[in-house]
Amino acid sequence: MRFDVVSLFPEMFSALTEWGVTGRAYQRGLTSLRLWNPRDYAHDPRKTVDDRAYGGGPGMVMMAKPLEDTVEAIKAEHQSSGVQTGPICLLAPQGERFSQKIAKDILSYGNLTLICGRYEAVDQRFVDRTVDLQLSIGDFVVSGGELPAMTMMDAVIRLIPGVLGDEDSAAQDSFINGLLDHPHYTRPEIYAEIPVPDVLLGGHHAKIMDWRRQESLKLTSRLRPDLIEDARKNGLLSEEDERFLLLLLK
């Protein structure tokens, strides 16, 4: 999986390439990252990438030309190195809400270019001419697209085969099966007078699986009932799941 990231602050991405699971994946060559600064494609002496908004108002707007020239340079490098250019994605509040499903879709692309906006906005003409999709990580505003980009990249990189020490780890994460993950416990067996549930100590794998599924259903039903409805619509709930959910209502 290759990522091309357009950012005015490329140094921020060392958090992704030097630390933790994603850092190890990067060092092992399981993913690659190429950083592009649009200032390198601004043609005036001051390397200007933003200007005041037409119509007035606070804040500055990122100019279309430096961003568009950066994307053209990315595509040219892809062509010369035999890389199939994937979608051009803008991180934006108006974008589709990022999800585990979208993370899996991105992995299938093989390449994704992420545009990290700054200032008040990005010139709409760049969006209309160049951007293929827009994504958001939630209904709140941050100072730029770098942190959302790293969040999305982390979610995708975890899905690459060989990245996690145990291949089952990603398969058991929250949202993979449409539900929140079940509770987890480790040593000691009793902490603050609270014991580990007996079923987890018995070694009966079928009972443990049933308990985990029911706890996942219980947690999701209580905290994110919308996910239960989505799982039902997508055929992710069994008849046994539905019977258990009915018991929760009694």
GROMACS .gro file of C-alpha atoms in nm:
model
  250
    1MET     CA    1   0.000   0.000   0.000
    2ARG     CA    2   0.145   0.334  -0.106
    3PHE     CA    3   0.032   0.670   0.025
    4ASP     CA    4   0.113   1.006  -0.133
    5VAL     CA    5   0.040   1.291   0.103
    6VAL     CA    6   0.022   1.661   0.013
    7SER     CA    7   0.093   1.870   0.322
    8LEU     CA    8   0.243   2.202   0.425
    9PHE     CA    9   0.379   2.025   0.734
   10PRO     CA   10   0.526   1.695   0.612
   11GLU     CA   11   0.738   1.659   0.927
   12MET     CA   12   0.425   1.569   1.121
   13PHE     CA   13   0.413   1.229   0.950
   14SER     CA   14   0.721   1.107   1.136
   15ALA     CA   15   0.470   1.011   1.406
   16LEU     CA   16   0.339   0.753   1.162
   17THR     CA   17   0.664   0.631   1.008
   18GLU     CA   18   0.881   0.610   1.318
   19TRP     CA   19   0.658   0.476   1.594
   20GLY     CA   20   0.449   0.173   1.683
   21VAL     CA   21   0.274  -0.066   1.447
   22THR     CA   22   0.273   0.175   1.153
   23GLY     CA   23   0.641   0.260   1.201
   24ARG     CA   24   0.735  -0.109   1.190
   25ALA     CA   25   0.520  -0.161   0.880
   26TYR     CA   26   0.693   0.131   0.710
   27GLN     CA   27   1.041   0.008   0.804
   28ARG     CA   28   0.961  -0.342   0.678
   29GLY     CA   29   0.838  -0.209   0.344
   30LEU     CA   30   0.479  -0.327   0.394
   31THR     CA   31   0.363   0.028   0.325
   32SER     CA   32   0.529   0.331   0.170
   33LEU     CA   33   0.478   0.704   0.206
   34ARG     CA   34   0.583   0.989  -0.022
   35LEU     CA   35   0.536   1.341   0.114
   36TRP     CA   36   0.474   1.639  -0.114
   37ASN     CA   37   0.482   2.003  -0.005
   38PRO     CA   38   0.274   2.231  -0.231
   39ARG     CA   39   0.515   2.517  -0.158
   40ASP     CA   40   0.762   2.334  -0.381
   41TYR     CA   41   0.518   2.387  -0.669
   42ALA     CA   42   0.443   2.755  -0.606
   43HIS     CA   43   0.614   2.969  -0.869
   44ASP     CA   44   0.646   3.308  -0.703
   45PRO     CA   45   0.955   3.402  -0.495
   46ARG     CA   46   0.760   3.379  -0.167
   47LYS     CA   47   0.625   3.031  -0.248
   48THR     CA   48   0.269   3.150  -0.185
   49VAL     CA   49   0.005   2.880  -0.146
   50ASP     CA   50  -0.285   3.081   0.002
   51ASP     CA   51  -0.470   3.407  -0.052
   52ARG     CA   52  -0.768   3.606   0.074
   53ALA     CA   53  -1.117   3.477  -0.004
   54TYR     CA   54  -1.328   3.642  -0.272
   55GLY     CA   55  -1.633   3.793  -0.105
   56GLY     CA   56  -1.446   3.867   0.215
   57GLY     CA   57  -1.458   3.689   0.546
   58PRO     CA   58  -1.199   3.558   0.792
   59GLY     CA   59  -0.916   3.324   0.709
   60MET     CA   60  -0.720   3.241   0.399
   61VAL     CA   61  -0.795   2.996   0.117
   62MET     CA   62  -0.546   2.748  -0.029
   63MET     CA   63  -0.488   2.831  -0.395
   64ALA     CA   64  -0.582   2.585  -0.670
   65LYS     CA   65  -0.268   2.610  -0.887
   66PRO     CA   66   0.001   2.491  -0.641
   67LEU     CA   67  -0.219   2.203  -0.530
   68GLU     CA   68  -0.305   2.103  -0.885
   69ASP     CA   69   0.061   2.117  -0.992
   70THR     CA   70   0.153   1.900  -0.694
   71VAL     CA   71  -0.100   1.637  -0.793
   72GLU     CA   72   0.028   1.644  -1.152
   73ALA     CA   73   0.380   1.582  -1.021
   74ILE     CA   74   0.252   1.289  -0.816
   75LYS     CA   75   0.083   1.137  -1.121
   76ALA     CA   76   0.397   1.187  -1.329
   77GLU     CA   77   0.606   1.003  -1.071
   78HIS     CA   78   0.351   0.725  -1.058
   79GLN     CA   79   0.370   0.685  -1.435
   80SER     CA   80   0.749   0.679  -1.441
   81SER     CA   81   0.766   0.418  -1.163
   82GLY     CA   82   0.480   0.201  -1.287
   83VAL     CA   83   0.243   0.283  -1.000
   84GLN     CA   84  -0.131   0.280  -1.069
   85THR     CA   85  -0.262   0.614  -0.944
   86GLY     CA   86  -0.542   0.568  -0.692
   87PRO     CA   87  -0.811   0.816  -0.588
   88ILE     CA   88  -0.725   1.173  -0.494
   89CYS     CA   89  -0.877   1.230  -0.150
   90LEU     CA   90  -0.934   1.561   0.026
   91LEU     CA   91  -0.970   1.559   0.405
   92ALA     CA   92  -1.265   1.791   0.460
   93PRO     CA   93  -1.552   1.847   0.707
   94GLN     CA   94  -1.805   1.796   0.429
   95GLY     CA   95  -1.657   1.459   0.337
   96GLU     CA   96  -1.810   1.116   0.391
   97ARG     CA   97  -1.759   0.984   0.743
   98PHE     CA   98  -1.458   0.753   0.750
   99SER     CA   99  -1.533   0.397   0.858
  100GLN     CA  100  -1.380   0.051   0.880
  101LYS     CA  101  -1.546  -0.038   0.551
  102ILE     CA  102  -1.384   0.259   0.380
  103ALA     CA  103  -1.047   0.157   0.529
  104LYS     CA  104  -1.087  -0.186   0.365
  105ASP     CA  105  -1.185  -0.023   0.036
  106ILE     CA  106  -0.877   0.201   0.045
  107LEU     CA  107  -0.652  -0.101   0.098
  108SER     CA  108  -0.790  -0.252  -0.222
  109TYR     CA  109  -0.686   0.058  -0.420
  110GLY     CA  110  -0.315  -0.004  -0.362
  111ASN     CA  111  -0.247   0.370  -0.377
  112LEU     CA  112  -0.415   0.675  -0.228
  113THR     CA  113  -0.324   1.043  -0.250
  114LEU     CA  114  -0.434   1.246   0.052
  115ILE     CA  115  -0.468   1.625   0.034
  116CYS     CA  116  -0.424   1.788   0.375
  117GLY     CA  117  -0.594   2.124   0.369
  118ARG     CA  118  -0.500   2.417   0.592
  119TYR     CA  119  -0.635   2.764   0.661
  120GLU     CA  120  -1.007   2.837   0.609
  121ALA     CA  121  -1.064   2.620   0.303
  122VAL     CA  122  -0.937   2.495  -0.033
  123ASP     CA  123  -1.030   2.670  -0.359
  124GLN     CA  124  -1.341   2.489  -0.485
  125ARG     CA  125  -1.205   2.480  -0.840
  126PHE     CA  126  -0.927   2.247  -0.726
  127VAL     CA  127  -1.186   2.027  -0.558
  128ASP     CA  128  -1.408   2.018  -0.868
  129ARG     CA  129  -1.123   1.954  -1.113
  130THR     CA  130  -0.898   1.716  -0.923
  131VAL     CA  131  -1.050   1.554  -0.614
  132ASP     CA  132  -1.215   1.211  -0.647
  133LEU     CA  133  -1.348   1.175  -0.294
  134GLN     CA  134  -1.369   1.368   0.032
  135LEU     CA  135  -1.345   1.208   0.375
  136SER     CA  136  -1.399   1.329   0.731
  137ILE     CA  137  -1.321   1.167   1.066
  138GLY     CA  138  -1.610   1.333   1.249
  139ASP     CA  139  -1.828   1.635   1.305
  140PHE     CA  140  -1.562   1.862   1.449
  141VAL     CA  141  -1.292   2.095   1.316
  142VAL     CA  142  -0.915   2.054   1.348
  143SER     CA  143  -0.640   2.285   1.225
  144GLY     CA  144  -0.552   2.083   0.918
  145GLY     CA  145  -0.584   1.754   0.737
  146GLU     CA  146  -0.266   1.598   0.872
  147LEU     CA  147  -0.409   1.438   1.186
  148PRO     CA  148  -0.717   1.300   1.005
  149ALA     CA  149  -0.488   1.167   0.730
  150MET     CA  150  -0.267   0.987   0.983
  151THR     CA  151  -0.572   0.845   1.157
  152MET     CA  152  -0.705   0.702   0.831
  153MET     CA  153  -0.364   0.572   0.725
  154ASP     CA  154  -0.320   0.395   1.059
  155ALA     CA  155  -0.657   0.224   1.015
  156VAL     CA  156  -0.564   0.106   0.664
  157ILE     CA  157  -0.208  -0.004   0.748
  158ARG     CA  158  -0.337  -0.228   1.030
  159LEU     CA  159  -0.527  -0.426   0.767
  160ILE     CA  160  -0.221  -0.504   0.554
  161PRO     CA  161  -0.131  -0.874   0.589
  162GLY     CA  162   0.178  -0.917   0.806
  163VAL     CA  163   0.157  -0.581   0.981
  164LEU     CA  164   0.010  -0.708   1.308
  165GLY     CA  165   0.188  -0.976   1.507
  166ASP     CA  166  -0.128  -1.188   1.518
  167GLU     CA  167  -0.340  -1.193   1.202
  168ASP     CA  168  -0.652  -1.248   1.415
  169SER     CA  169  -0.602  -0.912   1.589
  170ALA     CA  170  -0.745  -0.705   1.306
  171ALA     CA  171  -1.027  -0.953   1.251
  172GLN     CA  172  -1.139  -0.908   1.612
  173ASP     CA  173  -1.122  -0.528   1.622
  174SER     CA  174  -1.431  -0.317   1.682
  175PHE     CA  175  -1.645  -0.254   1.370
  176ILE     CA  176  -1.491  -0.540   1.167
  177ASN     CA  177  -1.810  -0.745   1.210
  178GLY     CA  178  -2.031  -0.439   1.243
  179LEU     CA  179  -2.027  -0.440   1.626
  180LEU     CA  180  -1.817  -0.299   1.908
  181ASP     CA  181  -1.553  -0.531   2.050
  182HIS     CA  182  -1.619  -0.738   2.363
  183PRO     CA  183  -1.449  -0.657   2.699
  184HIS     CA  184  -1.095  -0.782   2.755
  185TYR     CA  185  -0.912  -0.891   3.072
  186THR     CA  186  -0.555  -0.979   3.170
  187ARG     CA  187  -0.363  -1.053   3.492
  188PRO     CA  188  -0.416  -1.035   3.783
  189GLU     CA  189  -0.723  -1.256   3.807
  190ILE     CA  190  -0.871  -1.025   4.071
  191TYR     CA  191  -0.808  -0.650   4.058
  192ALA     CA  192  -0.966  -0.395   4.296
  193GLU     CA  193  -1.187  -0.681   4.419
  194ILE     CA  194  -1.324  -0.731   4.065
  195PRO     CA  195  -1.266  -1.084   3.928
  196VAL     CA  196  -1.221  -1.191   3.569
  197PRO     CA  197  -1.547  -1.350   3.445
  198ASP     CA  198  -1.549  -1.723   3.520
  199VAL     CA  199  -1.619  -1.824   3.162
  200LEU     CA  200  -1.281  -1.685   3.051
  201LEU     CA  201  -1.100  -1.904   3.304
  202GLY     CA  202  -1.264  -2.233   3.213
  203GLY     CA  203  -1.083  -2.307   2.886
  204HIS     CA  204  -1.407  -2.399   2.707
  205HIS     CA  205  -1.351  -2.224   2.373
  206ALA     CA  206  -1.709  -2.253   2.245
  207LYS     CA  207  -1.848  -2.100   2.563
  208ILE     CA  208  -1.585  -1.825   2.550
  209MET     CA  209  -1.682  -1.744   2.190
  210ASP     CA  210  -2.051  -1.732   2.286
  211TRP     CA  211  -1.978  -1.506   2.583
  212ARG     CA  212  -1.769  -1.270   2.372
  213ARG     CA  213  -2.036  -1.247   2.104
  214GLN     CA  214  -2.308  -1.176   2.360
  215GLU     CA  215  -2.098  -0.916   2.538
  216SER     CA  216  -2.028  -0.750   2.203
  217LEU     CA  217  -2.400  -0.742   2.127
  218LYS     CA  218  -2.480  -0.613   2.475
  219LEU     CA  219  -2.220  -0.334   2.456
  220THR     CA  220  -2.317  -0.230   2.106
  221SER     CA  221  -2.686  -0.230   2.187
  222ARG     CA  222  -2.627  -0.005   2.488
  223LEU     CA  223  -2.371   0.237   2.344
  224ARG     CA  224  -2.426   0.232   1.967
  225PRO     CA  225  -2.775   0.103   1.880
  226ASP     CA  226  -2.728   0.251   1.534
  227LEU     CA  227  -2.462  -0.012   1.467
  228ILE     CA  228  -2.706  -0.287   1.560
  229GLU     CA  229  -2.950  -0.156   1.299
  230ASP     CA  230  -2.676  -0.134   1.038
  231ALA     CA  231  -2.557  -0.487   1.118
  232ARG     CA  232  -2.915  -0.612   1.085
  233LYS     CA  233  -2.959  -0.443   0.746
  234ASN     CA  234  -2.630  -0.590   0.623
  235GLY     CA  235  -2.716  -0.944   0.732
  236LEU     CA  236  -2.448  -0.960   1.002
  237LEU     CA  237  -2.677  -1.080   1.281
  238SER     CA  238  -2.768  -1.447   1.320
  239GLU     CA  239  -3.098  -1.582   1.453
  240GLU     CA  240  -2.916  -1.654   1.779
  241ASP     CA  241  -2.798  -1.292   1.792
  242GLU     CA  242  -3.154  -1.170   1.742
  243ARG     CA  243  -3.285  -1.396   2.020
  244PHE     CA  244  -3.021  -1.261   2.258
  245LEU     CA  245  -3.107  -0.901   2.165
  246LEU     CA  246  -3.474  -0.970   2.241
  247LEU     CA  247  -3.377  -1.098   2.585
  248LEU     CA  248  -3.196  -0.769   2.650
  249LEU     CA  249  -3.523  -0.583   2.600
  250LYS     CA  250  -3.704  -0.779   2.870
   0.00000   0.00000   0.00000
